[in-house]
Amino acid sequence: MTLKLRAGVYTAETEYGIALLDEDRDQYWTLNPTAAVVVRALLDGGGAEDAVRELTAEYEVDADSAGRDVRELVGELRAAGLVEEDTRRGVRGRSS
């Protein structure tokens, strides 16, 4: 699963984590530091496994819990219409 931000959605680094700005809907979401780690890993071209690895390296959390958290966050981001599958092959780098 490689994700990209939907067109019209941008990231902004904050002191606390990341904000996702949806210009089309005039809304924004603030993500805490752990969610920011996941989003950065996914937007940098990594998959869910990469996001889990980043979480377990940075925080005291086991891989099973981190995996559940990653799946839940991705589900919430999709439900909000903020991200979509990046079908381009071999693309790495932030999509903002």
Coordinates of C-alpha atoms in Angstrom, one line a residue:
M1 CA 0.0 0.0 0.0
T2 CA 1.6 3.2 -1.2
L3 CA -0.4 6.3 -0.5
K4 CA -0.5 9.8 -1.8
L5 CA -2.4 12.8 -0.8
R6 CA -5.5 13.5 -2.8
A7 CA -5.2 16.6 -5.1
G8 CA -5.9 19.7 -3.1
V9 CA -4.6 18.2 0.2
Y10 CA -1.3 19.5 1.6
T11 CA 0.9 18.8 4.7
A12 CA 2.2 21.4 7.1
E13 CA 4.7 20.5 9.8
T14 CA 3.7 21.8 13.2
E15 CA 5.4 21.8 16.6
Y16 CA 3.1 18.9 17.6
G17 CA 3.1 16.8 14.5
I18 CA 1.5 17.4 11.0
A19 CA -1.5 19.2 9.8
L20 CA -3.3 18.0 6.7
L21 CA -4.9 20.9 4.8
D22 CA -7.8 20.2 2.5
E23 CA -8.2 23.3 0.3
D24 CA -11.1 21.9 -1.6
R25 CA -13.2 21.4 1.5
D26 CA -11.7 24.2 3.5
Q27 CA -10.9 21.8 6.4
Y28 CA -7.8 20.7 8.2
W29 CA -6.8 17.9 10.5
T30 CA -4.0 17.9 13.1
L31 CA -2.1 14.7 13.6
N32 CA -0.3 13.8 16.8
P33 CA 3.4 12.9 16.7
T34 CA 2.8 9.1 16.3
A35 CA 0.3 9.6 13.4
A36 CA 2.8 12.0 11.9
V37 CA 5.5 9.3 11.8
V38 CA 3.0 7.0 10.0
V39 CA 2.0 9.6 7.5
R40 CA 5.6 10.6 6.7
A41 CA 6.5 7.0 6.1
L42 CA 3.6 6.3 3.8
L43 CA 3.9 9.6 1.9
D44 CA 7.7 8.9 1.4
G45 CA 6.7 5.8 -0.6
G46 CA 6.8 3.2 2.2
G47 CA 4.2 0.6 2.8
A48 CA 2.4 -0.3 6.0
E49 CA 5.3 -2.4 7.1
D50 CA 7.6 0.6 6.8
A51 CA 5.3 2.7 8.9
V52 CA 5.2 0.0 11.6
R53 CA 9.0 -0.2 11.5
E54 CA 9.2 3.5 12.0
L55 CA 6.7 3.5 14.8
T56 CA 8.4 0.7 16.7
A57 CA 11.9 2.3 16.2
E58 CA 10.7 5.7 17.6
Y59 CA 8.2 4.6 20.3
E60 CA 7.9 1.8 22.8
V61 CA 5.2 -0.1 21.0
D62 CA 5.1 -3.7 19.8
A63 CA 4.7 -4.5 16.1
D64 CA 1.1 -5.9 16.5
S65 CA -0.2 -2.8 18.2
A66 CA 1.6 -0.5 15.7
G67 CA 0.2 -2.5 12.8
R68 CA -3.4 -2.0 14.2
D69 CA -2.7 1.7 14.7
V70 CA -1.4 2.0 11.1
R71 CA -4.4 0.2 9.6
E72 CA -6.8 2.3 11.7
L73 CA -5.2 5.6 10.7
V74 CA -5.1 4.7 7.0
G75 CA -8.8 3.8 7.2
E76 CA -9.6 7.1 8.8
L77 CA -7.5 9.1 6.2
R78 CA -9.3 7.2 3.4
A79 CA -12.7 7.7 4.9
A80 CA -12.0 11.5 5.2
G81 CA -11.0 11.5 1.5
L82 CA -7.5 12.8 2.2
V83 CA -5.4 10.0 0.7
E84 CA -5.6 7.6 -2.2
E85 CA -3.5 4.7 -3.6
D86 CA -0.4 5.8 -5.5
T87 CA -0.3 3.5 -8.4
R88 CA 2.9 4.8 -9.9
R89 CA 5.7 2.2 -9.6
G90 CA 9.0 3.1 -8.1
V91 CA 8.0 6.6 -6.9
R92 CA 9.4 7.7 -3.6
G93 CA 9.1 11.1 -2.0
R94 CA 6.6 13.2 -0.4
S95 CA 3.4 14.0 -2.4
S96 CA 2.6 17.4 -1.1

